């Protein structure tokens, strides 16, 4: 009887030890890793499916409604969660001084067509054995009216020193008119460690056409920087005179355009890593 009691106690202790060992070995999942899986076959998904996917990833209705369908497909094709971006200010890239733009100049009144700029960042996990956080960062533009000139514009994005660009950047321009929706690739014009710029081929839009587009760059940050605030700058130069070339300068966190016959616009956005 005493042997039975000893055996029972030993078994109980073994069970307790096993439970404690398994509990201590359990890995607590980082909430940042609770990512939304990529939408299968996003190329063929309808717009309702794409919108639902973006809502799951954290985009709100206003953001989604302003996106061309090709951008919705692009974002939905990769797993991730949207980072919250805070717009800091509108900046005058022509003057290189960060002055605020006049509301008329920035298209708020709707009197003069101008590109409305936005920035998005989607966290998509870690790499290098958890040492780096991966973000897909997007610069977007949307014309609030038909551009008066149809030449080659420049879209640009710059980031702070902590970011390291990886992979191949891509971009797209979309025209929607009475014929339907048509998309065109926006090739990379300039790519540096501090930023990326794309050529945007503005199309003749007729009376009711709508033009918009985007550029994407993958950025990586050390995971030791989590909780800190970083920033991106989005810039756009609209060419108004043919036969000239717009020069773009990309520095860490700063974009400037130069050249005859162009108007430039910009916004800065911050987000928490």
CSV table of C-alpha atoms in Angstrom, one decimal:
chain,number,residue,atom,x,y,z
A,1,UNK,CA,0.0,0.0,0.0
A,2,UNK,CA,2.9,2.3,0.8
A,3,UNK,CA,4.5,1.5,-2.6
A,4,UNK,CA,1.2,2.5,-4.2
A,5,UNK,CA,1.2,5.8,-2.5
A,6,UNK,CA,4.8,6.5,-3.4
A,7,UNK,CA,4.1,5.6,-7.0
A,8,UNK,CA,1.0,7.9,-7.1
A,9,UNK,CA,2.9,10.8,-5.6
A,10,UNK,CA,5.7,10.3,-8.2
A,11,UNK,CA,3.2,10.2,-11.1
A,12,UNK,CA,1.5,13.4,-9.8
A,13,UNK,CA,4.9,15.2,-9.5
A,14,UNK,CA,5.8,14.0,-13.0
A,15,UNK,CA,2.5,15.4,-14.4
A,16,UNK,CA,3.0,18.7,-12.7
A,17,UNK,CA,6.6,18.9,-13.9
A,18,UNK,CA,5.5,18.1,-17.5
A,19,UNK,CA,2.8,20.7,-17.4
A,20,UNK,CA,5.1,23.4,-16.1
A,21,UNK,CA,7.8,22.5,-18.7
A,22,UNK,CA,5.3,22.7,-21.6
A,23,UNK,CA,3.9,26.0,-20.2
A,24,UNK,CA,7.4,27.5,-19.9
A,25,UNK,CA,8.3,26.3,-23.4
A,26,UNK,CA,5.2,27.9,-25.0
A,27,UNK,CA,6.0,30.8,-27.3
A,28,UNK,CA,3.8,33.8,-26.8
A,29,UNK,CA,2.9,35.1,-30.3
A,30,UNK,CA,3.9,38.6,-31.1
A,31,UNK,CA,0.7,40.5,-31.9
A,32,UNK,CA,2.5,42.2,-34.9
A,33,UNK,CA,2.8,38.7,-36.4
A,34,UNK,CA,-1.0,38.2,-36.5
A,35,UNK,CA,-1.0,39.0,-40.2
A,36,UNK,CA,-3.8,38.7,-42.7
A,37,UNK,CA,-2.9,36.1,-45.4
A,38,UNK,CA,-2.6,37.1,-49.0
A,39,UNK,CA,-5.7,36.9,-51.0
A,40,UNK,CA,-5.5,33.8,-53.3
A,41,UNK,CA,-5.7,34.7,-57.0
A,42,UNK,CA,-6.1,38.4,-56.2
A,43,UNK,CA,-5.5,39.0,-60.0
A,44,UNK,CA,-9.0,37.5,-60.6
A,45,UNK,CA,-10.8,38.6,-57.5
A,46,UNK,CA,-13.8,41.0,-57.9
A,47,UNK,CA,-13.8,44.4,-56.3
A,48,UNK,CA,-16.0,43.4,-53.3
A,49,UNK,CA,-13.5,40.6,-52.4
A,50,UNK,CA,-10.6,43.0,-52.7
A,51,UNK,CA,-12.4,45.6,-50.5
A,52,UNK,CA,-13.1,43.0,-47.8
A,53,UNK,CA,-9.5,41.9,-47.9
A,54,UNK,CA,-8.3,45.5,-47.4
A,55,UNK,CA,-10.7,46.0,-44.6
A,56,UNK,CA,-9.3,43.0,-42.8
A,57,UNK,CA,-5.8,44.4,-43.3
A,58,UNK,CA,-6.9,47.6,-41.5
A,59,UNK,CA,-7.7,50.0,-44.4
A,60,UNK,CA,-10.8,52.2,-43.8
A,61,UNK,CA,-13.6,52.8,-46.3
A,62,UNK,CA,-12.4,56.2,-47.3
A,63,UNK,CA,-8.9,54.9,-48.1
A,64,UNK,CA,-10.3,51.9,-50.1
A,65,UNK,CA,-12.7,54.0,-52.1
A,66,UNK,CA,-9.9,56.2,-53.3
A,67,UNK,CA,-7.7,53.3,-54.6
A,68,UNK,CA,-7.6,52.2,-58.2
A,69,UNK,CA,-8.5,48.5,-58.5
A,70,UNK,CA,-4.9,47.6,-59.6
A,71,UNK,CA,-3.6,49.0,-56.3
A,72,UNK,CA,-6.2,46.9,-54.4
A,73,UNK,CA,-4.9,43.8,-56.2
A,74,UNK,CA,-1.3,44.7,-55.5
A,75,UNK,CA,-1.8,45.2,-51.8
A,76,UNK,CA,-4.1,42.1,-51.5
A,77,UNK,CA,-1.5,39.9,-53.2
A,78,UNK,CA,0.8,40.1,-50.1
A,79,UNK,CA,0.1,39.2,-46.5
A,80,UNK,CA,0.2,41.9,-44.0
A,81,UNK,CA,-1.4,44.6,-41.7
A,82,UNK,CA,-1.7,48.3,-42.5
A,83,UNK,CA,0.4,50.6,-40.3
A,84,UNK,CA,-1.3,53.8,-39.2
A,85,UNK,CA,0.2,56.7,-41.1
A,86,UNK,CA,-0.2,60.3,-39.8
A,87,UNK,CA,0.0,63.1,-42.4
A,88,UNK,CA,2.3,65.8,-41.1
A,89,UNK,CA,2.0,68.6,-43.6
A,90,UNK,CA,1.8,69.6,-47.3
A,91,UNK,CA,5.1,70.8,-48.5
A,92,UNK,CA,6.2,73.0,-51.4
A,93,UNK,CA,8.9,71.0,-53.2
A,94,UNK,CA,9.6,73.8,-55.7
A,95,UNK,CA,11.0,76.1,-52.9
A,96,UNK,CA,12.9,73.3,-51.1
A,97,UNK,CA,11.9,74.9,-47.8
A,98,UNK,CA,9.0,72.7,-46.6
A,99,UNK,CA,6.6,75.6,-46.8
A,100,UNK,CA,2.9,74.8,-46.5
A,101,UNK,CA,1.0,74.8,-49.8
A,102,UNK,CA,-1.7,77.3,-50.4
A,103,UNK,CA,-5.1,75.4,-50.3
A,104,UNK,CA,-5.9,76.6,-53.9
A,105,UNK,CA,-2.5,75.2,-55.0
A,106,UNK,CA,-3.1,71.9,-53.4
A,107,UNK,CA,-6.5,71.4,-55.1
A,108,UNK,CA,-8.7,71.7,-51.9
A,109,UNK,CA,-10.9,74.2,-53.6
A,110,UNK,CA,-11.1,72.1,-56.8
A,111,UNK,CA,-10.5,75.2,-58.9
A,112,UNK,CA,-7.2,73.9,-60.4
A,113,UNK,CA,-6.6,70.2,-61.0
A,114,UNK,CA,-3.8,68.8,-58.8
A,115,UNK,CA,-2.6,65.4,-57.7
A,116,UNK,CA,-3.8,64.4,-54.2
A,117,UNK,CA,-0.9,62.5,-52.6
A,118,UNK,CA,-1.1,59.7,-50.0
A,119,UNK,CA,1.2,57.2,-48.4
A,120,UNK,CA,0.6,53.7,-47.0
A,121,UNK,CA,2.7,51.2,-45.2
A,122,UNK,CA,1.8,47.5,-44.8
A,123,UNK,CA,3.7,45.4,-42.2
A,124,UNK,CA,4.4,42.0,-43.7
A,125,UNK,CA,6.4,40.1,-41.1
A,126,UNK,CA,10.1,39.6,-40.3
A,127,UNK,CA,13.2,38.3,-42.0
A,128,UNK,CA,16.8,37.4,-41.1
A,129,UNK,CA,15.8,35.3,-38.1
A,130,UNK,CA,13.5,37.9,-36.8
A,131,UNK,CA,16.1,40.7,-36.8
A,132,UNK,CA,14.3,42.8,-39.5
A,133,UNK,CA,10.8,44.0,-39.9
A,134,UNK,CA,9.4,44.1,-43.5
A,135,UNK,CA,7.2,46.8,-44.8
A,136,UNK,CA,5.6,47.3,-48.2
A,137,UNK,CA,5.4,51.1,-48.6
A,138,UNK,CA,3.2,52.8,-51.2
A,139,UNK,CA,3.2,56.3,-52.6
A,140,UNK,CA,-0.1,57.1,-54.3
A,141,UNK,CA,-1.6,60.0,-56.3
A,142,UNK,CA,-5.1,60.8,-57.5
A,143,UNK,CA,-5.9,63.7,-59.9
A,144,UNK,CA,-8.9,65.7,-58.6
A,145,UNK,CA,-9.6,66.8,-62.2
A,146,UNK,CA,-8.2,66.3,-65.7
A,147,UNK,CA,-4.6,67.5,-66.0
A,148,UNK,CA,-4.3,70.2,-68.5
A,149,UNK,CA,-1.1,68.8,-70.0
A,150,UNK,CA,-0.4,65.2,-70.9
A,151,UNK,CA,3.4,64.6,-70.6
A,152,UNK,CA,5.6,62.4,-68.4
A,153,UNK,CA,5.4,63.3,-64.7
A,154,UNK,CA,7.5,62.0,-61.8
A,155,UNK,CA,6.3,60.3,-58.6
A,156,UNK,CA,8.9,59.9,-55.8
A,157,UNK,CA,9.2,58.5,-52.3
A,158,UNK,CA,11.9,59.0,-49.8
A,159,UNK,CA,12.4,57.6,-46.3
A,160,UNK,CA,14.4,58.1,-43.1
A,161,UNK,CA,17.9,56.7,-42.6
A,162,UNK,CA,16.8,53.6,-40.6
A,163,UNK,CA,15.1,52.0,-43.7
A,164,UNK,CA,16.9,49.7,-46.1
A,165,UNK,CA,15.2,49.3,-49.5
A,166,UNK,CA,15.1,45.7,-50.8
A,167,UNK,CA,13.7,43.9,-53.8
A,168,UNK,CA,12.3,45.4,-57.0
A,169,UNK,CA,10.2,48.5,-56.9
A,170,UNK,CA,7.1,48.6,-59.1
A,171,UNK,CA,4.5,51.2,-60.1
A,172,UNK,CA,1.4,51.7,-62.2
A,173,UNK,CA,-0.8,54.4,-63.7
A,174,UNK,CA,-4.5,54.0,-64.2
A,175,UNK,CA,-6.9,55.9,-66.5
A,176,UNK,CA,-10.7,55.4,-66.1
A,177,UNK,CA,-12.9,57.0,-68.7
A,178,UNK,CA,-16.0,56.2,-70.8
A,179,UNK,CA,-14.2,53.3,-72.5
A,180,UNK,CA,-13.3,51.6,-69.2
A,181,UNK,CA,-10.2,51.2,-67.0
A,182,UNK,CA,-6.8,50.9,-68.5
A,183,UNK,CA,-3.5,50.5,-66.6
A,184,UNK,CA,0.1,51.3,-67.7
A,185,UNK,CA,3.4,50.4,-66.0
A,186,UNK,CA,5.3,53.2,-64.4
A,187,UNK,CA,9.0,52.3,-64.8
A,188,UNK,CA,11.5,53.2,-62.1
A,189,UNK,CA,13.3,56.4,-63.0
A,190,UNK,CA,15.7,56.6,-60.1
A,191,UNK,CA,16.5,54.2,-57.2
A,192,UNK,CA,18.7,55.1,-54.4
A,193,UNK,CA,19.3,53.8,-50.8
A,194,UNK,CA,17.4,57.0,-49.7
A,195,UNK,CA,14.4,56.8,-52.1
A,196,UNK,CA,12.8,55.7,-55.4
A,197,UNK,CA,11.2,57.7,-58.2
A,198,UNK,CA,9.0,56.6,-61.1
A,199,UNK,CA,8.1,57.9,-64.5
A,200,UNK,CA,4.3,58.5,-64.8
A,201,UNK,CA,3.0,58.7,-68.4
A,202,UNK,CA,-0.1,61.0,-68.1
A,203,UNK,CA,-2.7,60.0,-70.7
A,204,UNK,CA,-5.3,62.2,-72.5
A,205,UNK,CA,-8.3,61.8,-70.3
A,206,UNK,CA,-11.1,63.5,-72.3
A,207,UNK,CA,-13.8,65.3,-70.4
A,208,UNK,CA,-14.7,62.8,-67.7
A,209,UNK,CA,-11.5,60.7,-67.3
A,210,UNK,CA,-9.9,60.0,-63.9
A,211,UNK,CA,-6.2,59.4,-63.5
A,212,UNK,CA,-4.4,57.9,-60.5
A,213,UNK,CA,-1.5,55.7,-59.7
A,214,UNK,CA,1.1,54.4,-57.3
A,215,UNK,CA,4.6,53.2,-56.6
A,216,UNK,CA,5.7,50.5,-54.2
A,217,UNK,CA,9.0,49.8,-52.5
A,218,UNK,CA,9.8,47.2,-49.9
A,219,UNK,CA,11.6,48.6,-46.9
A,220,UNK,CA,13.3,46.8,-44.0
A,221,UNK,CA,13.9,48.1,-40.4
A,222,UNK,CA,15.7,46.5,-37.5
A,223,UNK,CA,13.2,44.9,-35.1
A,224,UNK,CA,15.1,46.6,-32.3
A,225,UNK,CA,13.5,49.8,-33.6
A,226,UNK,CA,9.9,48.6,-32.9
A,227,UNK,CA,7.9,51.3,-31.1
A,228,UNK,CA,9.8,54.1,-32.6
A,229,UNK,CA,8.3,56.6,-35.2
A,230,UNK,CA,9.6,56.9,-38.7
A,231,UNK,CA,8.5,58.9,-41.7
A,232,UNK,CA,8.2,58.8,-45.5
A,233,UNK,CA,7.9,61.7,-47.9
A,234,UNK,CA,5.8,61.5,-51.1
A,235,UNK,CA,6.5,63.9,-53.9
A,236,UNK,CA,5.0,64.5,-57.4
A,237,UNK,CA,6.2,66.7,-60.2
A,238,UNK,CA,3.7,67.5,-63.0
A,239,UNK,CA,5.4,68.5,-66.3
A,240,UNK,CA,3.7,71.4,-68.1
A,241,UNK,CA,6.3,72.1,-70.9
A,242,UNK,CA,7.6,69.5,-73.4
A,243,UNK,CA,11.2,68.9,-74.4
A,244,UNK,CA,12.5,69.6,-70.8
A,245,UNK,CA,13.6,67.0,-68.2
A,246,UNK,CA,12.6,67.1,-64.6
A,247,UNK,CA,15.5,66.3,-62.2
A,248,UNK,CA,14.6,64.6,-58.9
A,249,UNK,CA,16.9,64.6,-55.9
A,250,UNK,CA,16.3,61.9,-53.3
A,251,UNK,CA,17.8,62.3,-49.9
A,252,UNK,CA,17.0,60.6,-46.6
A,253,UNK,CA,13.5,61.9,-45.7
A,254,UNK,CA,13.6,64.6,-48.3
A,255,UNK,CA,12.7,65.0,-52.0
A,256,UNK,CA,13.4,68.0,-54.3
A,257,UNK,CA,12.5,68.5,-58.0
A,258,UNK,CA,14.1,71.0,-60.4
A,259,UNK,CA,13.8,71.9,-64.1
A,260,UNK,CA,11.9,74.3,-66.3
A,261,UNK,CA,8.1,73.8,-66.8
A,262,UNK,CA,7.1,71.7,-63.8
A,263,UNK,CA,5.0,72.1,-60.7
A,264,UNK,CA,5.8,70.0,-57.7
A,265,UNK,CA,3.7,68.8,-54.7
A,266,UNK,CA,4.5,66.8,-51.6
A,267,UNK,CA,3.3,65.3,-48.3
A,268,UNK,CA,5.1,63.8,-45.3
A,269,UNK,CA,3.7,60.9,-43.3
A,270,UNK,CA,4.8,59.2,-40.1
A,271,UNK,CA,4.1,55.7,-38.8
A,272,UNK,CA,5.2,53.7,-35.8
A,273,UNK,CA,7.3,50.6,-36.4
